[in-house]
CSV table of N, CA and C in Angstrom, one decimal:
chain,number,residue,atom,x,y,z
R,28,UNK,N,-29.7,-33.6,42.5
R,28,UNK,CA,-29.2,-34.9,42.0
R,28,UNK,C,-27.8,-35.1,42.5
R,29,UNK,N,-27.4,-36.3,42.9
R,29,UNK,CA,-26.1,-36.5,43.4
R,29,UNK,C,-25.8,-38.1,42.6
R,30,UNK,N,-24.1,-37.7,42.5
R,30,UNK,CA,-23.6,-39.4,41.5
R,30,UNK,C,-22.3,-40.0,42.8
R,31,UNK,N,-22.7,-40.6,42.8
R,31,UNK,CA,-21.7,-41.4,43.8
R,31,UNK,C,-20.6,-41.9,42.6
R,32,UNK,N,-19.1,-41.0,42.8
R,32,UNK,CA,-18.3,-42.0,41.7
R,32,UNK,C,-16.9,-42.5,42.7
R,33,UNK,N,-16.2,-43.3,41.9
R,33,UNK,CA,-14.9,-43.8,42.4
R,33,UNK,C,-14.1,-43.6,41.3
R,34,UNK,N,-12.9,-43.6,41.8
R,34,UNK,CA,-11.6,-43.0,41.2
R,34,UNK,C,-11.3,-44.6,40.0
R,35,UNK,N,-11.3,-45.2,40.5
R,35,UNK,CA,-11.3,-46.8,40.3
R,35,UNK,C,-11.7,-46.8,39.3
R,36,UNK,N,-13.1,-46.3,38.9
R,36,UNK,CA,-13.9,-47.0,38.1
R,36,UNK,C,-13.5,-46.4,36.7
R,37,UNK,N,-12.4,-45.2,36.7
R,37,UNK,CA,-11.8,-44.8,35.8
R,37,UNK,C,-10.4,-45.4,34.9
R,38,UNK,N,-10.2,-46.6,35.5
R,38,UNK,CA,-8.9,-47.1,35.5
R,38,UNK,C,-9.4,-48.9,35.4
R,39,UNK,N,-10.6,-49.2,35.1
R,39,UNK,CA,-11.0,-50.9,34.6
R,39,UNK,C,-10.6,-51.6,36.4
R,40,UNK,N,-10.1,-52.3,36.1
R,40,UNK,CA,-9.9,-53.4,36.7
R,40,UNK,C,-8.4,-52.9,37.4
R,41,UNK,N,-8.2,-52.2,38.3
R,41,UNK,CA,-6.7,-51.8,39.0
R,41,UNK,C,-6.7,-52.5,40.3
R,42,UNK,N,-7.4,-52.8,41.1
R,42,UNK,CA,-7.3,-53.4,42.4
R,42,UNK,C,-5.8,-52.7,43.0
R,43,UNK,N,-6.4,-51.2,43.5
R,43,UNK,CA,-5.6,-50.8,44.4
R,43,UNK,C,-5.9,-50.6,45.5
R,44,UNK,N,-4.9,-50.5,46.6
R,44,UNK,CA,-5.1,-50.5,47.7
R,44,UNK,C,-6.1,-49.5,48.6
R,45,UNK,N,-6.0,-47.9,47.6
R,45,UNK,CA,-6.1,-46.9,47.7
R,45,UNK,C,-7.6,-46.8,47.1
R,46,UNK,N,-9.1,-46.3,47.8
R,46,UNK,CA,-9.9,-46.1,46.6
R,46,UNK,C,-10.1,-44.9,47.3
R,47,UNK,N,-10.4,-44.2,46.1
R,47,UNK,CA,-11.0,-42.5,46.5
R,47,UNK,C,-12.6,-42.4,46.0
R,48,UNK,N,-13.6,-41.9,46.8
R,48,UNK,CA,-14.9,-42.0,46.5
R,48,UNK,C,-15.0,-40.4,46.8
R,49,UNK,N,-15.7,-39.9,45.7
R,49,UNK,CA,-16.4,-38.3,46.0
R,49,UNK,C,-18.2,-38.8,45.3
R,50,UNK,N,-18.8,-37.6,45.7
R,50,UNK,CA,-20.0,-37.3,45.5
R,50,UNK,C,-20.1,-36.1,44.6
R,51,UNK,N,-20.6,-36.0,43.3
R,51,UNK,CA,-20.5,-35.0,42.4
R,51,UNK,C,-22.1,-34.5,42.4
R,52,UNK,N,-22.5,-33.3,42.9
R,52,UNK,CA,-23.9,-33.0,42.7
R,52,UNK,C,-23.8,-31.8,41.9
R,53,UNK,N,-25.2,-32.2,41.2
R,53,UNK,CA,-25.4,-31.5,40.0
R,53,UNK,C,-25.8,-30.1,40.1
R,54,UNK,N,-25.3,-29.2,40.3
R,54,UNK,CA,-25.9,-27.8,40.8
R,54,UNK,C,-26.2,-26.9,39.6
R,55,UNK,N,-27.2,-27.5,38.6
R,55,UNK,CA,-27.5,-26.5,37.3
R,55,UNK,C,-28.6,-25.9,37.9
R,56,UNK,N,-28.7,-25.4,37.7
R,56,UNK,CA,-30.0,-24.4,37.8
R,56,UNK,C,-31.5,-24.8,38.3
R,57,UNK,N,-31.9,-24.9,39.2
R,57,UNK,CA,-33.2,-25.2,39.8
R,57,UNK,C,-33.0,-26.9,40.4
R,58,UNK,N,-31.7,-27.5,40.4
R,58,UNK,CA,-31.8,-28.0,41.2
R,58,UNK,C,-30.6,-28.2,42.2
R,59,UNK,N,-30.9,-29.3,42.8
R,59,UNK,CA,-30.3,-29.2,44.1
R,59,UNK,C,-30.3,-28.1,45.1
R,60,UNK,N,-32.0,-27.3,45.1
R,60,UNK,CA,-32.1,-26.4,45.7
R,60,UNK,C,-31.6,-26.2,47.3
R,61,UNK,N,-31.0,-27.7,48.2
R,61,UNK,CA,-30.9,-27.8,49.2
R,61,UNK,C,-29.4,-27.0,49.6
R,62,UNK,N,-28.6,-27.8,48.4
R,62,UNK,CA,-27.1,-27.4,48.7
R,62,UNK,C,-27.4,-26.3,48.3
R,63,UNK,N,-27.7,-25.6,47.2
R,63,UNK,CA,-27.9,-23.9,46.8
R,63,UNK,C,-28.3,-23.1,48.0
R,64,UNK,N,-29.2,-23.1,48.4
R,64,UNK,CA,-29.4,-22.4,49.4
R,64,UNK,C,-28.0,-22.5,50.8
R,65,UNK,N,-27.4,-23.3,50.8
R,65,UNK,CA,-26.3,-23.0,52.2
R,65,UNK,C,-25.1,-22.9,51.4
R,66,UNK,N,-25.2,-22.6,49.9
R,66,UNK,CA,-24.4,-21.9,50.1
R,66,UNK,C,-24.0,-20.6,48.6
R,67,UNK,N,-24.2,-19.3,49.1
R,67,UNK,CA,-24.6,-18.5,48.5
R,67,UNK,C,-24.1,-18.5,46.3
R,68,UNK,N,-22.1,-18.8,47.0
R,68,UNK,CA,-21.9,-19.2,45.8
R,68,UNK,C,-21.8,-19.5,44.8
R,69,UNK,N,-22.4,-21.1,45.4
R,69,UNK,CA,-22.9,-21.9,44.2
R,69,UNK,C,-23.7,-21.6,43.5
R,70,UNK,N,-25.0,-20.9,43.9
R,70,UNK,CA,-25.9,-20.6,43.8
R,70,UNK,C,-25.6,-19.6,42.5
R,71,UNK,N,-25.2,-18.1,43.3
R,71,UNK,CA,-25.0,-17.4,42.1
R,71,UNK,C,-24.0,-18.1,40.7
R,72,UNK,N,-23.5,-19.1,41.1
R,72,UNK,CA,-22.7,-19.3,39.9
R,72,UNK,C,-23.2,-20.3,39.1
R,73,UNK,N,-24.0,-21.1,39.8
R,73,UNK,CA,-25.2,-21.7,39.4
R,73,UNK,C,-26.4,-20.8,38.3
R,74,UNK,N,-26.8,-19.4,38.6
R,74,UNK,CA,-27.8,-18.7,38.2
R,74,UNK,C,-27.0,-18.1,36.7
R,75,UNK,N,-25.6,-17.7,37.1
R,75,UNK,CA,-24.9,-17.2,36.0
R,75,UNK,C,-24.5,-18.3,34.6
R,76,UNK,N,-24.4,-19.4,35.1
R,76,UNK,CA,-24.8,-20.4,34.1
R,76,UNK,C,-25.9,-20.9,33.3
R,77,UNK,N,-26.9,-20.7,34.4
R,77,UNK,CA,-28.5,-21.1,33.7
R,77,UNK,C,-28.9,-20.1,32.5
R,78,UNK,N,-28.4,-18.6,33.2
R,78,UNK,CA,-28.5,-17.6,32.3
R,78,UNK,C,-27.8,-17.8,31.2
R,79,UNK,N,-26.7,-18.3,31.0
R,79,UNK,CA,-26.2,-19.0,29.5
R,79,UNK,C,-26.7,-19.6,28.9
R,80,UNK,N,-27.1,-20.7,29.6
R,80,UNK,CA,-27.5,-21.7,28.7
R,80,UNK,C,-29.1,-21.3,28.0
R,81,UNK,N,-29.6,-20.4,29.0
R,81,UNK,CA,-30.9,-19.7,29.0
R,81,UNK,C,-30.9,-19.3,27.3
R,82,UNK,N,-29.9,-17.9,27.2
R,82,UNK,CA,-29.9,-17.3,26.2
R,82,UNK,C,-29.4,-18.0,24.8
R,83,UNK,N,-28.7,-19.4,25.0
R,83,UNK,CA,-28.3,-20.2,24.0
R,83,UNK,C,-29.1,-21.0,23.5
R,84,UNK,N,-30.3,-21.5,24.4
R,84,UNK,CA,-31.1,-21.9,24.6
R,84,UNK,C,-32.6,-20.7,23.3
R,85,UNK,N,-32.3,-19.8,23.5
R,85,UNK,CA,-33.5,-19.1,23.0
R,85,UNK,C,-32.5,-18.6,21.5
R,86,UNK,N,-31.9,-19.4,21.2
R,86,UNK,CA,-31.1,-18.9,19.8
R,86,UNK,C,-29.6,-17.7,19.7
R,87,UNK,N,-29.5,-17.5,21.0
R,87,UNK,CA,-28.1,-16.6,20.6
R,87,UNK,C,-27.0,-17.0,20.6
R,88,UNK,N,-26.1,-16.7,20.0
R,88,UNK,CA,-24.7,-16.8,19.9
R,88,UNK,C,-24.0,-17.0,21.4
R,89,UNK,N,-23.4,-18.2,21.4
R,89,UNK,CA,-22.4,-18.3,22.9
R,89,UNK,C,-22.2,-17.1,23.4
R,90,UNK,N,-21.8,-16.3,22.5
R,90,UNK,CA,-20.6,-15.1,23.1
R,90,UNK,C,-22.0,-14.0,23.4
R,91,UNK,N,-23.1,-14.2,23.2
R,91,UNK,CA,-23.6,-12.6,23.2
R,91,UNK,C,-24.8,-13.7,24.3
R,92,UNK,N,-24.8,-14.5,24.5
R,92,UNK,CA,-25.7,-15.8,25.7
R,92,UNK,C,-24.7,-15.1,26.7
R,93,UNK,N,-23.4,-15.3,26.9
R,93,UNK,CA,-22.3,-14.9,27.7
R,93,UNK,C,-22.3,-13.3,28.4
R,94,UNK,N,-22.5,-12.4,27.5
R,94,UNK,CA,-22.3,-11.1,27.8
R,94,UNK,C,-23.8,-10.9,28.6
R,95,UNK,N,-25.1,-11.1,28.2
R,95,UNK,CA,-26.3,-10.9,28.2
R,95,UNK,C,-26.3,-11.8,29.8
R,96,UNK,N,-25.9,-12.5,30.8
R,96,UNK,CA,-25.6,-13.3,31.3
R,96,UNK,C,-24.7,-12.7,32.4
R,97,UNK,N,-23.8,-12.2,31.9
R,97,UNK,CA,-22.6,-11.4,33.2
R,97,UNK,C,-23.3,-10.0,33.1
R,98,UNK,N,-24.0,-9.3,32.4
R,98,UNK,CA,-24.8,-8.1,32.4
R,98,UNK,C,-26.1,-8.4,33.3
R,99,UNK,N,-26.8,-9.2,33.1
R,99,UNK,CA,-28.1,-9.6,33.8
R,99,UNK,C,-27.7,-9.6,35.3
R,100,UNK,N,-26.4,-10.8,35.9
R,100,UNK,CA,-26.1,-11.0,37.0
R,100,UNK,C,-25.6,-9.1,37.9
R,101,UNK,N,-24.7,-8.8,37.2
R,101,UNK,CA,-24.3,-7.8,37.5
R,101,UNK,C,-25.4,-6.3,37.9
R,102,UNK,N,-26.1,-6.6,37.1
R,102,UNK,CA,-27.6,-6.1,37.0
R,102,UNK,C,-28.5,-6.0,38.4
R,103,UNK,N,-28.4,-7.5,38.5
R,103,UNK,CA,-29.6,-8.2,40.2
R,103,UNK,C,-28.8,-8.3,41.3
R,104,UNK,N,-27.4,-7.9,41.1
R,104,UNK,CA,-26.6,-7.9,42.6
R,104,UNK,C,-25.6,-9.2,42.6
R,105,UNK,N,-26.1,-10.6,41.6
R,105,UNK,CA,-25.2,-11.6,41.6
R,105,UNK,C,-23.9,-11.6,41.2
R,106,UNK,N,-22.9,-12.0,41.9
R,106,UNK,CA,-21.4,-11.7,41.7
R,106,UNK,C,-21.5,-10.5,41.2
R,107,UNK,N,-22.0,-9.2,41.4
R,107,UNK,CA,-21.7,-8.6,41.0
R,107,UNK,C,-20.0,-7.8,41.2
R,108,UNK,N,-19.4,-7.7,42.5
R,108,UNK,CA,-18.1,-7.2,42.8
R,108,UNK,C,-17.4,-8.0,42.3
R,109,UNK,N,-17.5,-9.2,42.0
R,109,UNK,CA,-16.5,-10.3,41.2
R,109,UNK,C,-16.5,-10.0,40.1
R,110,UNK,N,-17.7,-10.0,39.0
R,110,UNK,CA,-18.2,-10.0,37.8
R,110,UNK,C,-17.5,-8.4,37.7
R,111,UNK,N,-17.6,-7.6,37.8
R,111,UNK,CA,-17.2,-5.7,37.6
R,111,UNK,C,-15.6,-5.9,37.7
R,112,UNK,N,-15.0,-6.8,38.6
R,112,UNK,CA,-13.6,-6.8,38.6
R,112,UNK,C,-12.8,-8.0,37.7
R,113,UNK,N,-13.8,-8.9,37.4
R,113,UNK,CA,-13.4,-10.4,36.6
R,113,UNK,C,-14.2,-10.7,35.2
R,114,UNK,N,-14.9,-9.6,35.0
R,114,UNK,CA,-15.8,-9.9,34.3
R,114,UNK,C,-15.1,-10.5,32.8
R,115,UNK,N,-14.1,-10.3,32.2
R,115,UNK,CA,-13.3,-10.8,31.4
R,115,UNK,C,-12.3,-12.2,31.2
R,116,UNK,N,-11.8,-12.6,32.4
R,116,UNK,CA,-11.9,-13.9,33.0
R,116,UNK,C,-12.7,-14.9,32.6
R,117,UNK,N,-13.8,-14.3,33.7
R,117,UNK,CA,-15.4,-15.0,33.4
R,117,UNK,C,-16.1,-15.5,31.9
R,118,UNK,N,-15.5,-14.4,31.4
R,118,UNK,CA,-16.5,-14.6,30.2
R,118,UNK,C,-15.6,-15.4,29.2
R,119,UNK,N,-14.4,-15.7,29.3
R,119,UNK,CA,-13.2,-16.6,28.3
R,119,UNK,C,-13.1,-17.9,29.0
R,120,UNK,N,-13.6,-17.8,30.0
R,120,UNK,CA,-13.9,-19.2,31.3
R,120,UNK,C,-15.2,-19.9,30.4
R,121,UNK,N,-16.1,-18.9,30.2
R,121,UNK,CA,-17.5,-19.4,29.5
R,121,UNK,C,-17.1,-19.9,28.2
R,122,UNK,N,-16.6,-19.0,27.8
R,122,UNK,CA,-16.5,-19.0,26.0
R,122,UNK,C,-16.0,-20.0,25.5
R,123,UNK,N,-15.0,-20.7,26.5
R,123,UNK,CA,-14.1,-21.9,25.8
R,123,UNK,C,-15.1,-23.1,25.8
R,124,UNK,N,-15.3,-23.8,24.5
R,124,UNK,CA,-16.2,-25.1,24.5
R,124,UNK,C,-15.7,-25.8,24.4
R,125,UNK,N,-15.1,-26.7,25.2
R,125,UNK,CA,-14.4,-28.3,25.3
R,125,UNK,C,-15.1,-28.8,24.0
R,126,UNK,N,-14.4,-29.7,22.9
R,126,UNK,CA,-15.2,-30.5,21.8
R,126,UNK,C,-14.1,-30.9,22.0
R,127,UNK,N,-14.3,-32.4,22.2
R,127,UNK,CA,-13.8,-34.0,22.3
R,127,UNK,C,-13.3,-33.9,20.7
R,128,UNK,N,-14.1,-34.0,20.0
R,128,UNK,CA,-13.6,-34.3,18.5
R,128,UNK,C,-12.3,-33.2,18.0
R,129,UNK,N,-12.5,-32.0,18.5
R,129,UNK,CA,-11.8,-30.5,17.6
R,129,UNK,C,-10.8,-31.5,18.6
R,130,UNK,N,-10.2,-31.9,20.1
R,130,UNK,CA,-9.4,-31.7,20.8
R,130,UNK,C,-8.7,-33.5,20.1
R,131,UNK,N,-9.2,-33.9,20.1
R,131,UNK,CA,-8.7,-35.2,19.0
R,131,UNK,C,-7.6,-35.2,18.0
R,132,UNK,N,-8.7,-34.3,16.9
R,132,UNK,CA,-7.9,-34.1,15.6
R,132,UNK,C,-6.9,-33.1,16.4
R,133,UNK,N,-6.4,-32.0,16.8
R,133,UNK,CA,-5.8,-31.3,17.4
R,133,UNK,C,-4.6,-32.1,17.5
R,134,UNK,N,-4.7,-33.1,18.7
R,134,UNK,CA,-3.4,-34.5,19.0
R,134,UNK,C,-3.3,-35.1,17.8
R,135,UNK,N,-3.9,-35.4,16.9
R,135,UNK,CA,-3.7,-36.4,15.6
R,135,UNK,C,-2.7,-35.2,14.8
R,136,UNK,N,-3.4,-34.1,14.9
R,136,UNK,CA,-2.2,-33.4,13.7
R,136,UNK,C,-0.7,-32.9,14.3
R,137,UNK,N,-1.1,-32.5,15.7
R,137,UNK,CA,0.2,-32.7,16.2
R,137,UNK,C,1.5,-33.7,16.2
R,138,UNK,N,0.6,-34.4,16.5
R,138,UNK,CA,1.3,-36.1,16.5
R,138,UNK,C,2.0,-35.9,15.1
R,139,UNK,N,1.0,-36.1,13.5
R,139,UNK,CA,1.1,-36.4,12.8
R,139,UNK,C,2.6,-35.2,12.5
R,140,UNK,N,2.6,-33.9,12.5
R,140,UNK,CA,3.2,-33.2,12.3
R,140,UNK,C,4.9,-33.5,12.6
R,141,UNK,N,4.6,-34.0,14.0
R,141,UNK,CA,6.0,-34.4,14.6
R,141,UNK,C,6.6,-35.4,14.2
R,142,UNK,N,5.7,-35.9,13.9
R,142,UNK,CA,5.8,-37.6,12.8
R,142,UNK,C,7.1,-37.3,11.5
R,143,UNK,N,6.2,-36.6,10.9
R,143,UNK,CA,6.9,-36.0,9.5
R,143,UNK,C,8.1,-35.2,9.9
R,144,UNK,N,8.3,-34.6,10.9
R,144,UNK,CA,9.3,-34.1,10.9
R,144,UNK,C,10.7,-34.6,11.6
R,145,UNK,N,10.1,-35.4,12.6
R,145,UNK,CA,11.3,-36.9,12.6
R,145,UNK,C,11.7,-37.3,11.0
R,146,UNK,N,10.7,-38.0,10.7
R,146,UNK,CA,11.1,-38.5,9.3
R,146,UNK,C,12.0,-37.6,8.6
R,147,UNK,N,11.9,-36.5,8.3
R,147,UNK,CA,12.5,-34.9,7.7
R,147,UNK,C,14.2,-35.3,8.4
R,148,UNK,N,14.0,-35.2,9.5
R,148,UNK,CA,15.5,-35.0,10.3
R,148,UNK,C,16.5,-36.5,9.8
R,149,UNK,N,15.3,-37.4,10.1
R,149,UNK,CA,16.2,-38.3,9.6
R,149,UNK,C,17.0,-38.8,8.4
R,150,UNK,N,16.0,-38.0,7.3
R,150,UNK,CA,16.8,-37.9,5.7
R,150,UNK,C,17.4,-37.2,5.9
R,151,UNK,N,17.8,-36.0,6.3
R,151,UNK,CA,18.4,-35.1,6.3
R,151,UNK,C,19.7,-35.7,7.1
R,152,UNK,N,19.8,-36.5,8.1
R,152,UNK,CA,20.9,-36.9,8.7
R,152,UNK,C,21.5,-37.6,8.0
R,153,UNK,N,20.8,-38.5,6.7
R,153,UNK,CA,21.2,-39.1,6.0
R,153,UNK,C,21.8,-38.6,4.8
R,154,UNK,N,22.1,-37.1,4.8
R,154,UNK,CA,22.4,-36.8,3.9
R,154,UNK,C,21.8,-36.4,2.3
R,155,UNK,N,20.0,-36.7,2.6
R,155,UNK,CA,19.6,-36.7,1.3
R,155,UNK,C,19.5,-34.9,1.3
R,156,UNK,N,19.2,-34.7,0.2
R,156,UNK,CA,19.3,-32.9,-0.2
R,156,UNK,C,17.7,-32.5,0.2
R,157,UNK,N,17.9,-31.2,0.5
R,157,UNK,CA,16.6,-30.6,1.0
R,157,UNK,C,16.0,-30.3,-0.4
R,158,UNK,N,16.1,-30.8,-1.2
R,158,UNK,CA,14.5,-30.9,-2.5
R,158,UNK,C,14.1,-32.5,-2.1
R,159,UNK,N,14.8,-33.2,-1.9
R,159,UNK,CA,14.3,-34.7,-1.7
R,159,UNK,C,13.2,-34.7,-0.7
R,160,UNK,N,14.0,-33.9,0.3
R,160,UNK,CA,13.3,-34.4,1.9
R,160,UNK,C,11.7,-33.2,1.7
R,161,UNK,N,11.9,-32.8,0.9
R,161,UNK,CA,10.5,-31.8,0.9
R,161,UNK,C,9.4,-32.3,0.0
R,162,UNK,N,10.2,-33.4,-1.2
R,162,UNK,CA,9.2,-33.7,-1.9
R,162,UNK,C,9.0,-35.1,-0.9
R,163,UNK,N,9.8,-35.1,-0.7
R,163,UNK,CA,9.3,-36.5,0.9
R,163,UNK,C,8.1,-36.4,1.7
R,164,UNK,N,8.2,-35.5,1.9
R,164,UNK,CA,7.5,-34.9,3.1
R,164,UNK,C,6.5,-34.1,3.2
R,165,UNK,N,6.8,-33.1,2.2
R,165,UNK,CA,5.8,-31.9,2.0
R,165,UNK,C,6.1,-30.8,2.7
R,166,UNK,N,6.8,-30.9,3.5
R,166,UNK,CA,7.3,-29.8,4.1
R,166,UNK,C,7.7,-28.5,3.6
R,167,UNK,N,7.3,-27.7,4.3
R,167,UNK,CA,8.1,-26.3,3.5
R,167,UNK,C,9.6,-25.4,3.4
R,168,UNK,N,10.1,-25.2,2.4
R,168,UNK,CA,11.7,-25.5,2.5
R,168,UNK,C,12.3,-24.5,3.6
R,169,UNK,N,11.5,-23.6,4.4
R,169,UNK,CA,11.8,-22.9,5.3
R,169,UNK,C,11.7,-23.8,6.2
R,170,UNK,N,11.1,-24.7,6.8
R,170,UNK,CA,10.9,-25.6,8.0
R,170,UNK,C,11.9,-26.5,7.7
R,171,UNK,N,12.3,-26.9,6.8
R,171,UNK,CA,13.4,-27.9,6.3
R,171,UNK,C,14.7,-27.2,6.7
R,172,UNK,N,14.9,-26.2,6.3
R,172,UNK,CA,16.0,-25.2,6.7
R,172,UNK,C,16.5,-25.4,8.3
R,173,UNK,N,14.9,-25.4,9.2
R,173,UNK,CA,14.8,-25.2,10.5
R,173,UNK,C,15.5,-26.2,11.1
R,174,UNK,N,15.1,-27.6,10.2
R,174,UNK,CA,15.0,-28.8,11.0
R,174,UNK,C,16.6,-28.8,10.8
R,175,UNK,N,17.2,-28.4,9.6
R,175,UNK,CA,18.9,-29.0,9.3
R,175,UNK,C,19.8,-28.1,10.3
R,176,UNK,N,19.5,-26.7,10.6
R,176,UNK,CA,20.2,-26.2,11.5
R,176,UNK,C,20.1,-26.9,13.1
R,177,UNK,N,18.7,-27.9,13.4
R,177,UNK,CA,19.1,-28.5,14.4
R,177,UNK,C,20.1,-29.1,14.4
R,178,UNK,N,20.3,-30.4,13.6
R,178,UNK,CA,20.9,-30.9,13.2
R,178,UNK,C,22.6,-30.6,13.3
R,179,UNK,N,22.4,-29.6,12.7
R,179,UNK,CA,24.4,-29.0,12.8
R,179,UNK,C,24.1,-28.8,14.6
R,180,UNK,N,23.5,-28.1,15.3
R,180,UNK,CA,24.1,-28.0,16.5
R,180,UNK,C,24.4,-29.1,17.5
């Protein structure tokens, strides 16, 4: 399977001069047997994936889908000199699961965090007492402490 995308089509309506077009092909497991075959790589890292999702797929745990997966490969000769010397890499490369929503709230609390603690600095510049700015805020009087020694420097 292959997707024809443009850089463009990420950005609405930009009318630049510049367009960049790549071809993203899908190399999961059993397909795009064409490109797999020329080239050995993909292939095994192709097979080392399938084997993931394989074992995730039949009920196990990410992390033991993962191990059962760099073991198997390692096993049939696939990456194996990579996998024996990366095998740890590999498997924290696997393990991490991108979620859109966890990575969301993540920015919202950071944001919000930084939020509050502007707010914090700014009473504090104003002179109100650090019981005020904590029942302000909620902050903890040790972070309050933090924020007023910026402040003096």
């Amino acid at each position: 399977m292959e997707k024809v995308m443009k850089l463009s089509e990420a950005f609405g309506d930009d009318n630049s001069a510049l367009e960049l077009i790549v071809k993203a092909y899908n190399i999961n497991c059993g397909l795009n047997q064409p490109l797999l075959a020329k080239c050995g790589y993909l292939n095994d890292y192709s097979t080392l994936v399938g084997k993931v999702k394989e074992g995730i797929t039949d009920g196990l745990p990410r992390r033991q889908a993962i191990s059962n997966a760099v073991k198997f490969c390692i096993e049939n000769g696939i990456m194996k000199g990579y996998l024996e010397e990366h095998s740890e890499e590999v498997f924290n490369m696997l393990a991490l699961e991108w979620d859109k929503d966890l990575a969301l709230q993540a920015r919202f609390d950071d944001g919000h965090e930084k939020g509050v603690e502007s707010v914090a600095l700014n009473l504090l510049n104003m002179g109100m007492e650090f019981e005020q700015v904590q029942k302000a805020t909620k902050l903890s009087f040790e972070r309050i402490e933090e924020l007023a020694k910026k402040l003096k420097r």
